[in-house]
């Protein structure tokens, strides 16, 4: 299984493998996880999700942008996205990464470039979530967040990762500020100095942080597809008399759609994270590496989508 996972991670970085995926019916399969490359595509997926009782958070894929032109383009896309979500009555918000908007170029540039997006968010009354990247960026991300919070921006929130030892302190800090937190397990390979390594430890931390957020936080987002974590959350909310309007579940577009709609039907708030953009290929490879069983889904979609029945490797 590790061999398959490592191969998928390698494919995520290989130009030749990218051509195979982007120029074949595999592109169709990718649409399960990434509805398309344009703002139109993500808005269509958002409308569909709204129609099934889910709210959304839209993410323009990209990170570690090193050029001013690239970071400005990302800001332009977010400005257009927010304006159109507002104009078209989409029930949603956006998620972005500081490094996508120019954090690595410099603080002054980030303030100016992200400032445009923040102004649009304020005008449209929409919320911005700052995704969390690897532990090299945790402190920088939280510092940047507090800088913008200190300037008076309020409709902004962070992500904290249950696998990091430090997160309990960060949860208390965000609760003290009154800032909205998305809690997730954490997606990066982190060393034991900073992160729990065992699944049971990560899950234990997730439950502990979830309880503090539900009891003391401001409308936290509990981001997981793990039914044990979801059950722990609904059980805790019921036992403490915490209403369904005080928090939400969040899941990735295309992952456990059955669970997303079931929770929404039961009356819980559920938000789907819908990524879009030209950078869909490495994102797809990460989702496959997380759960290689998704390859089976991919095989099924090829059988349905190619006129030849099968895409044989020799073709
Ligand atoms: P876990 O990995 O234990 O999976 C539980 C079950 O979920 C699996 O058994 C399977 O059934 C299902 N599942 C999980 N992944 C799947 C997949 N790709 N395909 C199909 N089924 C799958 N991380 C981060 O570091 N920074 C961030 O900002 C965010 N943001 C974020 C937003 C949202 C809305 C979500 C849902 C997740 C994130 N993450 C994240 C990712 C998160 O840290 C984590 O890596 C994944 O959510 C997987 O962890 P689970 O909690 O789902 O549990």
mmCIF file of C-alpha atoms and ligand atoms in Angstrom:
data_model
loop_
_atom_site.group_PDB
_atom_site.id
_atom_site.type_symbol
_atom_site.label_atom_id
_atom_site.label_comp_id
_atom_site.label_asym_id
_atom_site.label_seq_id
_atom_site.Cartn_x
_atom_site.Cartn_y
_atom_site.Cartn_z
ATOM 1 C CA UNK A 1 0.000 0.000 0.000
ATOM 2 C CA UNK A 2 2.901 2.344 0.810
ATOM 3 C CA UNK A 3 4.367 1.598 -2.612
ATOM 4 C CA UNK A 4 1.101 2.640 -4.263
ATOM 5 C CA UNK A 5 0.840 5.747 -2.106
ATOM 6 C CA UNK A 6 4.437 6.752 -2.873
ATOM 7 C CA UNK A 7 3.851 6.144 -6.592
ATOM 8 C CA UNK A 8 0.820 8.428 -6.509
ATOM 9 C CA UNK A 9 2.800 11.118 -4.713
ATOM 10 C CA UNK A 10 5.540 10.744 -7.362
ATOM 11 C CA UNK A 11 2.918 10.966 -10.137
ATOM 12 C CA UNK A 12 1.679 14.191 -8.568
ATOM 13 C CA UNK A 13 5.067 15.717 -9.375
ATOM 14 C CA UNK A 14 5.679 14.121 -12.778
ATOM 15 C CA UNK A 15 4.985 16.039 -15.982
ATOM 16 C CA UNK A 16 4.684 12.837 -18.038
ATOM 17 C CA UNK A 17 2.149 11.350 -15.615
ATOM 18 C CA UNK A 18 0.230 14.609 -15.704
ATOM 19 C CA UNK A 19 -0.123 14.337 -19.484
ATOM 20 C CA UNK A 20 -1.530 10.829 -19.131
ATOM 21 C CA UNK A 21 -4.159 12.037 -16.671
ATOM 22 C CA UNK A 22 -5.059 15.358 -18.291
ATOM 23 C CA UNK A 23 -5.272 14.054 -21.860
ATOM 24 C CA UNK A 24 -7.340 10.941 -21.162
ATOM 25 C CA UNK A 25 -10.758 10.176 -19.659
ATOM 26 C CA UNK A 26 -9.089 10.258 -16.228
ATOM 27 C CA UNK A 27 -9.805 13.982 -16.383
ATOM 28 C CA UNK A 28 -13.484 13.094 -16.117
ATOM 29 C CA UNK A 29 -12.858 11.208 -12.900
ATOM 30 C CA UNK A 30 -11.017 14.159 -11.444
ATOM 31 C CA UNK A 31 -14.257 16.138 -11.687
ATOM 32 C CA UNK A 32 -15.601 14.188 -8.752
ATOM 33 C CA UNK A 33 -13.072 15.993 -6.561
ATOM 34 C CA UNK A 34 -12.431 19.176 -8.574
ATOM 35 C CA UNK A 35 -15.470 20.356 -10.562
ATOM 36 C CA UNK A 36 -13.424 22.413 -13.014
ATOM 37 C CA UNK A 37 -10.891 25.143 -13.639
ATOM 38 C CA UNK A 38 -13.043 28.267 -13.760
ATOM 39 C CA UNK A 39 -15.169 30.407 -11.468
ATOM 40 C CA UNK A 40 -18.194 29.322 -13.534
ATOM 41 C CA UNK A 41 -17.382 25.671 -12.787
ATOM 42 C CA UNK A 42 -17.088 26.175 -9.037
ATOM 43 C CA UNK A 43 -20.257 28.271 -8.875
ATOM 44 C CA UNK A 44 -22.196 25.579 -10.685
ATOM 45 C CA UNK A 45 -20.957 22.970 -8.174
ATOM 46 C CA UNK A 46 -21.782 25.355 -5.321
ATOM 47 C CA UNK A 47 -25.354 25.821 -6.579
ATOM 48 C CA UNK A 48 -25.746 22.069 -6.808
ATOM 49 C CA UNK A 49 -24.423 21.614 -3.247
ATOM 50 C CA UNK A 50 -26.733 24.368 -1.957
ATOM 51 C CA UNK A 51 -29.603 22.502 -3.637
ATOM 52 C CA UNK A 52 -28.856 19.436 -1.521
ATOM 53 C CA UNK A 53 -28.775 21.402 1.723
ATOM 54 C CA UNK A 54 -25.009 21.966 1.951
ATOM 55 C CA UNK A 55 -23.188 25.271 2.223
ATOM 56 C CA UNK A 56 -19.793 25.540 0.521
ATOM 57 C CA UNK A 57 -16.338 26.993 0.871
ATOM 58 C CA UNK A 58 -14.670 27.550 -2.505
ATOM 59 C CA UNK A 59 -10.914 27.216 -2.858
ATOM 60 C CA UNK A 60 -8.889 28.379 -5.838
ATOM 61 C CA UNK A 61 -6.135 25.752 -5.872
ATOM 62 C CA UNK A 62 -2.588 27.002 -5.404
ATOM 63 C CA UNK A 63 0.122 27.606 -2.822
ATOM 64 C CA UNK A 64 3.714 28.828 -2.492
ATOM 65 C CA UNK A 65 3.274 31.458 -5.207
ATOM 66 C CA UNK A 66 6.660 33.145 -5.662
ATOM 67 C CA UNK A 67 5.884 35.885 -8.197
ATOM 68 C CA UNK A 68 3.909 39.084 -7.677
ATOM 69 C CA UNK A 69 2.073 38.502 -10.960
ATOM 70 C CA UNK A 70 0.974 35.011 -9.825
ATOM 71 C CA UNK A 71 -0.158 36.213 -6.406
ATOM 72 C CA UNK A 72 -2.065 39.128 -7.979
ATOM 73 C CA UNK A 73 -3.822 36.746 -10.320
ATOM 74 C CA UNK A 74 -4.919 34.611 -7.356
ATOM 75 C CA UNK A 75 -6.280 37.733 -5.633
ATOM 76 C CA UNK A 76 -8.154 38.698 -8.839
ATOM 77 C CA UNK A 77 -9.779 35.273 -8.931
ATOM 78 C CA UNK A 78 -10.866 35.562 -5.286
ATOM 79 C CA UNK A 79 -12.279 39.045 -5.841
ATOM 80 C CA UNK A 80 -14.316 37.791 -8.810
ATOM 81 C CA UNK A 81 -15.392 34.707 -6.876
ATOM 82 C CA UNK A 82 -16.644 36.701 -3.873
ATOM 83 C CA UNK A 83 -18.477 39.212 -6.052
ATOM 84 C CA UNK A 84 -20.199 36.509 -8.047
ATOM 85 C CA UNK A 85 -21.079 34.382 -5.011
ATOM 86 C CA UNK A 86 -22.745 37.429 -3.541
ATOM 87 C CA UNK A 87 -24.488 38.501 -6.770
ATOM 88 C CA UNK A 88 -25.733 34.997 -7.516
ATOM 89 C CA UNK A 89 -26.928 34.295 -3.964
ATOM 90 C CA UNK A 90 -24.617 31.344 -3.272
ATOM 91 C CA UNK A 91 -24.646 30.211 0.356
ATOM 92 C CA UNK A 92 -20.918 29.982 0.847
ATOM 93 C CA UNK A 93 -17.548 31.498 1.644
ATOM 94 C CA UNK A 94 -13.951 31.068 0.453
ATOM 95 C CA UNK A 95 -10.816 29.321 1.684
ATOM 96 C CA UNK A 96 -7.345 30.500 0.703
ATOM 97 C CA UNK A 97 -3.711 30.143 1.633
ATOM 98 C CA UNK A 98 -1.467 33.029 2.671
ATOM 99 C CA UNK A 99 1.367 31.622 0.529
ATOM 100 C CA UNK A 100 -0.931 31.760 -2.509
ATOM 101 C CA UNK A 101 -1.511 35.482 -1.989
ATOM 102 C CA UNK A 102 2.171 36.354 -1.597
ATOM 103 C CA UNK A 103 3.271 35.674 1.991
ATOM 104 C CA UNK A 104 6.652 34.439 0.766
ATOM 105 C CA UNK A 105 7.161 37.602 -1.309
ATOM 106 C CA UNK A 106 6.906 39.862 1.710
ATOM 107 C CA UNK A 107 4.590 41.220 4.376
ATOM 108 C CA UNK A 108 3.938 44.564 2.666
ATOM 109 C CA UNK A 109 2.981 42.812 -0.557
ATOM 110 C CA UNK A 110 0.713 40.343 1.294
ATOM 111 C CA UNK A 111 -1.086 43.180 3.080
ATOM 112 C CA UNK A 112 -1.749 45.023 -0.164
ATOM 113 C CA UNK A 113 -2.676 41.984 -2.246
ATOM 114 C CA UNK A 114 -4.782 40.192 0.361
ATOM 115 C CA UNK A 115 -6.193 43.564 1.410
ATOM 116 C CA UNK A 116 -8.105 43.707 -1.899
ATOM 117 C CA UNK A 117 -9.713 40.345 -1.148
ATOM 118 C CA UNK A 118 -10.540 41.349 2.431
ATOM 119 C CA UNK A 119 -12.215 44.550 1.244
ATOM 120 C CA UNK A 120 -14.341 42.599 -1.219
ATOM 121 C CA UNK A 121 -15.260 40.111 1.511
ATOM 122 C CA UNK A 122 -16.363 42.961 3.731
ATOM 123 C CA UNK A 123 -18.418 44.602 0.968
ATOM 124 C CA UNK A 124 -20.126 41.326 0.136
ATOM 125 C CA UNK A 125 -20.488 40.181 3.760
ATOM 126 C CA UNK A 126 -18.681 36.916 3.012
ATOM 127 C CA UNK A 127 -16.230 35.059 5.217
ATOM 128 C CA UNK A 128 -12.603 34.088 4.467
ATOM 129 C CA UNK A 129 -10.934 31.005 5.893
ATOM 130 C CA UNK A 130 -7.149 30.782 5.884
ATOM 131 C CA UNK A 131 -6.162 27.163 5.241
ATOM 132 C CA UNK A 132 -3.257 25.778 7.284
ATOM 133 C CA UNK A 133 -0.151 24.479 5.565
ATOM 134 C CA UNK A 134 2.796 22.447 6.956
ATOM 135 C CA UNK A 135 4.295 23.117 10.393
ATOM 136 C CA UNK A 136 6.998 25.333 8.843
ATOM 137 C CA UNK A 137 4.179 27.797 8.231
ATOM 138 C CA UNK A 138 2.049 27.408 11.387
ATOM 139 C CA UNK A 139 3.503 30.317 13.347
ATOM 140 C CA UNK A 140 3.751 32.554 10.272
ATOM 141 C CA UNK A 141 0.140 31.791 9.375
ATOM 142 C CA UNK A 142 -1.145 32.535 12.860
ATOM 143 C CA UNK A 143 0.992 35.714 13.039
ATOM 144 C CA UNK A 144 -0.412 36.921 9.710
ATOM 145 C CA UNK A 145 -3.919 36.075 10.897
ATOM 146 C CA UNK A 146 -3.438 38.054 14.119
ATOM 147 C CA UNK A 147 -2.010 40.972 12.126
ATOM 148 C CA UNK A 148 -5.201 41.183 10.039
ATOM 149 C CA UNK A 149 -7.384 40.527 13.102
ATOM 150 C CA UNK A 150 -5.552 43.340 14.912
ATOM 151 C CA UNK A 151 -6.409 45.685 12.029
ATOM 152 C CA UNK A 152 -10.066 45.042 12.728
ATOM 153 C CA UNK A 153 -10.974 42.394 10.123
ATOM 154 C CA UNK A 154 -13.474 40.058 11.774
ATOM 155 C CA UNK A 155 -15.007 37.825 9.119
ATOM 156 C CA UNK A 156 -11.835 35.772 8.930
ATOM 157 C CA UNK A 157 -10.888 32.444 10.494
ATOM 158 C CA UNK A 158 -8.063 29.930 10.811
ATOM 159 C CA UNK A 159 -7.491 26.188 10.623
ATOM 160 C CA UNK A 160 -5.890 24.223 13.466
ATOM 161 C CA UNK A 161 -4.568 20.686 13.068
ATOM 162 C CA UNK A 162 -5.217 18.037 15.739
ATOM 163 C CA UNK A 163 -1.932 16.239 15.014
ATOM 164 C CA UNK A 164 0.189 19.194 16.211
ATOM 165 C CA UNK A 165 1.186 19.180 19.899
ATOM 166 C CA UNK A 166 0.826 22.958 20.031
ATOM 167 C CA UNK A 167 -2.802 23.098 18.880
ATOM 168 C CA UNK A 168 -4.462 23.074 22.300
ATOM 169 C CA UNK A 169 -2.712 26.383 23.078
ATOM 170 C CA UNK A 170 -3.770 27.801 19.707
ATOM 171 C CA UNK A 171 -7.376 26.706 20.256
ATOM 172 C CA UNK A 172 -7.453 28.601 23.569
ATOM 173 C CA UNK A 173 -5.906 31.663 21.920
ATOM 174 C CA UNK A 174 -8.461 31.707 19.070
ATOM 175 C CA UNK A 175 -11.339 31.182 21.510
ATOM 176 C CA UNK A 176 -10.040 34.093 23.553
ATOM 177 C CA UNK A 177 -10.013 36.296 20.425
ATOM 178 C CA UNK A 178 -13.447 35.058 19.384
ATOM 179 C CA UNK A 179 -12.072 33.867 16.046
ATOM 180 C CA UNK A 180 -13.665 31.029 14.104
ATOM 181 C CA UNK A 181 -11.587 27.835 13.896
ATOM 182 C CA UNK A 182 -11.762 24.914 11.465
ATOM 183 C CA UNK A 183 -10.455 21.800 13.180
ATOM 184 C CA UNK A 184 -8.934 19.066 10.987
ATOM 185 C CA UNK A 185 -6.580 16.161 11.665
ATOM 186 C CA UNK A 186 -3.762 17.604 9.515
ATOM 187 C CA UNK A 187 -2.618 16.588 6.064
ATOM 188 C CA UNK A 188 1.196 16.927 5.987
ATOM 189 C CA UNK A 189 3.995 14.500 6.949
ATOM 190 C CA UNK A 190 5.273 15.996 10.207
ATOM 191 C CA UNK A 191 8.119 14.850 12.519
ATOM 192 C CA UNK A 192 7.490 13.503 16.060
ATOM 193 C CA UNK A 193 8.973 16.673 17.583
ATOM 194 C CA UNK A 194 5.915 18.625 16.511
ATOM 195 C CA UNK A 195 3.157 16.120 15.772
ATOM 196 C CA UNK A 196 1.481 12.977 17.127
ATOM 197 C CA UNK A 197 2.389 9.996 14.952
ATOM 198 C CA UNK A 198 -0.163 7.392 16.050
ATOM 199 C CA UNK A 199 -3.691 7.477 14.712
ATOM 200 C CA UNK A 200 -5.155 6.945 18.220
ATOM 201 C CA UNK A 201 -3.222 9.963 19.519
ATOM 202 C CA UNK A 202 -4.366 12.186 16.652
ATOM 203 C CA UNK A 203 -7.971 11.066 17.142
ATOM 204 C CA UNK A 204 -7.703 11.638 20.914
ATOM 205 C CA UNK A 205 -6.381 15.134 20.316
ATOM 206 C CA UNK A 206 -9.142 15.812 17.761
ATOM 207 C CA UNK A 207 -11.853 14.897 20.290
ATOM 208 C CA UNK A 208 -10.234 16.972 23.037
ATOM 209 C CA UNK A 209 -9.930 20.060 20.783
ATOM 210 C CA UNK A 210 -13.428 19.566 19.368
ATOM 211 C CA UNK A 211 -14.884 19.678 22.895
ATOM 212 C CA UNK A 212 -13.071 22.900 23.792
ATOM 213 C CA UNK A 213 -14.158 24.482 20.504
ATOM 214 C CA UNK A 214 -17.796 23.453 20.831
ATOM 215 C CA UNK A 215 -17.992 24.535 24.466
ATOM 216 C CA UNK A 216 -16.050 27.814 24.247
ATOM 217 C CA UNK A 217 -15.411 28.681 20.590
ATOM 218 C CA UNK A 218 -17.227 30.771 18.015
ATOM 219 C CA UNK A 219 -19.057 28.671 15.425
ATOM 220 C CA UNK A 220 -16.242 26.105 14.863
ATOM 221 C CA UNK A 221 -15.982 23.974 11.721
ATOM 222 C CA UNK A 222 -15.382 20.303 12.495
ATOM 223 C CA UNK A 223 -13.662 19.114 9.316
ATOM 224 C CA UNK A 224 -13.508 15.335 9.015
ATOM 225 C CA UNK A 225 -14.927 12.345 7.159
ATOM 226 C CA UNK A 226 -14.187 10.063 10.090
ATOM 227 C CA UNK A 227 -17.488 8.742 11.416
ATOM 228 C CA UNK A 228 -15.992 8.148 14.879
ATOM 229 C CA UNK A 229 -15.019 11.849 15.111
ATOM 230 C CA UNK A 230 -18.438 12.891 13.823
ATOM 231 C CA UNK A 231 -20.243 10.688 16.340
ATOM 232 C CA UNK A 232 -18.070 12.036 19.179
ATOM 233 C CA UNK A 233 -19.072 15.552 18.082
ATOM 234 C CA UNK A 234 -22.825 14.941 17.837
ATOM 235 C CA UNK A 235 -22.773 12.999 21.144
ATOM 236 C CA UNK A 236 -20.920 15.817 22.897
ATOM 237 C CA UNK A 237 -23.238 18.482 21.456
ATOM 238 C CA UNK A 238 -26.315 16.574 22.587
ATOM 239 C CA UNK A 239 -24.976 15.825 26.077
ATOM 240 C CA UNK A 240 -23.950 19.469 26.631
ATOM 241 C CA UNK A 241 -27.092 20.959 25.100
ATOM 242 C CA UNK A 242 -25.075 22.659 22.332
ATOM 243 C CA UNK A 243 -27.478 23.413 19.474
ATOM 244 C CA UNK A 244 -26.894 22.375 15.856
ATOM 245 C CA UNK A 245 -26.681 26.083 14.941
ATOM 246 C CA UNK A 246 -23.519 26.561 17.057
ATOM 247 C CA UNK A 247 -21.076 24.679 14.787
ATOM 248 C CA UNK A 248 -20.795 22.962 11.422
ATOM 249 C CA UNK A 249 -19.256 19.890 9.877
ATOM 250 C CA UNK A 250 -16.987 20.340 6.870
ATOM 251 C CA UNK A 251 -16.001 17.754 4.259
ATOM 252 C CA UNK A 252 -14.217 17.721 0.929
ATOM 253 C CA UNK A 253 -16.283 17.888 -2.248
ATOM 254 C CA UNK A 254 -16.672 14.368 -3.643
ATOM 255 C CA UNK A 255 -15.545 12.573 -0.472
ATOM 256 C CA UNK A 256 -18.225 10.620 1.454
ATOM 257 C CA UNK A 257 -21.115 12.363 -0.301
ATOM 258 C CA UNK A 258 -23.480 9.887 1.395
ATOM 259 C CA UNK A 259 -22.328 11.044 4.815
ATOM 260 C CA UNK A 260 -22.566 14.730 3.860
ATOM 261 C CA UNK A 261 -26.197 14.491 2.776
ATOM 262 C CA UNK A 262 -27.151 12.181 5.646
ATOM 263 C CA UNK A 263 -25.847 14.639 8.252
ATOM 264 C CA UNK A 264 -27.581 17.548 6.502
ATOM 265 C CA UNK A 265 -30.848 15.595 6.435
ATOM 266 C CA UNK A 266 -30.468 14.947 10.166
ATOM 267 C CA UNK A 267 -30.350 18.708 10.704
ATOM 268 C CA UNK A 268 -26.631 19.328 11.171
ATOM 269 C CA UNK A 269 -24.908 22.154 9.297
ATOM 270 C CA UNK A 270 -22.565 20.737 6.651
ATOM 271 C CA UNK A 271 -20.187 22.677 4.420
ATOM 272 C CA UNK A 272 -18.464 21.185 1.380
ATOM 273 C CA UNK A 273 -14.949 22.394 0.526
ATOM 274 C CA UNK A 274 -14.975 22.788 -3.260
ATOM 275 C CA UNK A 275 -11.585 23.325 -4.927
ATOM 276 C CA UNK A 276 -11.176 24.550 -8.493
ATOM 277 C CA UNK A 277 -8.486 25.876 -10.805
ATOM 278 C CA UNK A 278 -5.723 24.884 -13.165
ATOM 279 C CA UNK A 279 -3.751 23.269 -10.313
ATOM 280 C CA UNK A 280 -6.292 20.429 -9.980
ATOM 281 C CA UNK A 281 -3.814 17.708 -10.929
ATOM 282 C CA UNK A 282 -1.548 17.647 -7.813
ATOM 283 C CA UNK A 283 -4.697 18.021 -5.676
ATOM 284 C CA UNK A 284 -6.220 14.944 -7.300
ATOM 285 C CA UNK A 285 -3.039 12.939 -6.722
ATOM 286 C CA UNK A 286 -3.058 13.881 -3.028
ATOM 287 C CA UNK A 287 -6.680 12.697 -2.652
ATOM 288 C CA UNK A 288 -5.764 9.406 -4.339
ATOM 289 C CA UNK A 289 -2.666 8.966 -2.178
ATOM 290 C CA UNK A 290 -4.800 9.531 0.943
ATOM 291 C CA UNK A 291 -7.085 6.717 -0.068
ATOM 292 C CA UNK A 292 -5.776 4.522 -2.888
ATOM 293 C CA UNK A 293 -9.193 2.791 -2.995
ATOM 294 C CA UNK A 294 -10.299 5.864 -4.961
ATOM 295 C CA UNK A 295 -8.357 4.301 -7.831
ATOM 296 C CA UNK A 296 -11.222 1.791 -8.144
ATOM 297 C CA UNK A 297 -13.646 4.649 -8.562
ATOM 298 C CA UNK A 298 -11.348 6.035 -11.235
ATOM 299 C CA UNK A 299 -11.335 2.691 -13.064
ATOM 300 C CA UNK A 300 -15.145 2.615 -12.935
ATOM 301 C CA UNK A 301 -15.420 6.090 -14.391
ATOM 302 C CA UNK A 302 -13.120 5.170 -17.271
ATOM 303 C CA UNK A 303 -15.331 2.230 -18.203
ATOM 304 C CA UNK A 304 -18.330 4.563 -18.273
ATOM 305 C CA UNK A 305 -16.710 7.491 -19.995
ATOM 306 C CA UNK A 306 -14.502 6.179 -22.771
ATOM 307 C CA UNK A 307 -16.249 5.162 -25.992
ATOM 308 C CA UNK A 308 -13.823 2.233 -26.223
ATOM 309 C CA UNK A 309 -14.995 0.724 -22.971
ATOM 310 C CA UNK A 310 -11.516 0.494 -21.490
ATOM 311 C CA UNK A 311 -8.521 2.712 -21.598
ATOM 312 C CA UNK A 312 -5.887 0.070 -22.107
ATOM 313 C CA UNK A 313 -2.394 1.202 -21.098
ATOM 314 C CA UNK A 314 -1.031 0.309 -24.534
ATOM 315 C CA UNK A 315 -3.549 2.435 -26.388
HETATM 316 P P1 LIG B 1 -9.251 9.944 8.121
HETATM 317 O O1 LIG B 1 -8.064 10.253 7.287
HETATM 318 O O2 LIG B 1 -9.074 9.105 9.331
HETATM 319 O O3 LIG B 1 -10.364 9.361 7.195
HETATM 320 C C1 LIG B 1 -11.590 8.858 7.713
HETATM 321 C C2 LIG B 1 -12.411 8.265 6.595
HETATM 322 O O4 LIG B 1 -12.754 9.286 5.667
HETATM 323 C C3 LIG B 1 -11.679 7.238 5.745
HETATM 324 O O5 LIG B 1 -11.725 5.977 6.315
HETATM 325 C C4 LIG B 1 -12.477 7.325 4.457
HETATM 326 O O6 LIG B 1 -13.691 6.634 4.591
HETATM 327 C C5 LIG B 1 -12.782 8.784 4.363
HETATM 328 N N1 LIG B 1 -11.787 9.517 3.545
HETATM 329 C C6 LIG B 1 -10.775 10.297 3.971
HETATM 330 N N2 LIG B 1 -10.098 10.823 2.919
HETATM 331 C C7 LIG B 1 -10.707 10.335 1.818
HETATM 332 C C8 LIG B 1 -10.506 10.480 0.417
HETATM 333 N N3 LIG B 1 -9.525 11.236 -0.097
HETATM 334 N N4 LIG B 1 -11.337 9.851 -0.442
HETATM 335 C C9 LIG B 1 -12.352 9.086 0.032
HETATM 336 N N5 LIG B 1 -12.588 8.887 1.335
HETATM 337 C C10 LIG B 1 -11.796 9.494 2.209
HETATM 338 N N6 LIG B 1 -5.585 19.728 6.296
HETATM 339 C C11 LIG B 1 -4.629 20.639 6.565
HETATM 340 O O7 LIG B 1 -3.511 20.281 6.936
HETATM 341 N N7 LIG B 1 -4.910 21.985 6.425
HETATM 342 C C12 LIG B 1 -6.136 22.437 6.068
HETATM 343 O O8 LIG B 1 -6.346 23.646 5.956
HETATM 344 C C13 LIG B 1 -7.159 21.463 5.798
HETATM 345 N N8 LIG B 1 -8.405 21.840 5.433
HETATM 346 C C14 LIG B 1 -9.396 20.901 5.319
HETATM 347 C C15 LIG B 1 -10.713 21.286 5.061
HETATM 348 C C16 LIG B 1 -11.722 20.344 5.031
HETATM 349 C C17 LIG B 1 -13.136 20.785 4.793
HETATM 350 C C18 LIG B 1 -11.423 18.964 5.232
HETATM 351 C C19 LIG B 1 -12.500 17.912 5.251
HETATM 352 C C20 LIG B 1 -10.133 18.570 5.456
HETATM 353 C C21 LIG B 1 -9.112 19.519 5.485
HETATM 354 N N9 LIG B 1 -7.789 19.135 5.681
HETATM 355 C C22 LIG B 1 -6.839 20.099 5.919
HETATM 356 C C23 LIG B 1 -7.399 17.708 5.536
HETATM 357 C C24 LIG B 1 -7.393 16.950 6.859
HETATM 358 O O9 LIG B 1 -6.341 17.425 7.668
HETATM 359 C C25 LIG B 1 -7.227 15.440 6.628
HETATM 360 O O10 LIG B 1 -6.007 15.194 5.995
HETATM 361 C C26 LIG B 1 -8.338 14.803 5.813
HETATM 362 O O11 LIG B 1 -9.573 15.390 6.072
HETATM 363 C C27 LIG B 1 -8.473 13.311 6.143
HETATM 364 O O12 LIG B 1 -8.765 13.148 7.518
HETATM 365 P P2 LIG B 1 -10.196 12.695 8.100
HETATM 366 O O13 LIG B 1 -10.466 13.523 9.296
HETATM 367 O O14 LIG B 1 -11.224 12.725 7.066
HETATM 368 O O15 LIG B 1 -9.969 11.252 8.696
#
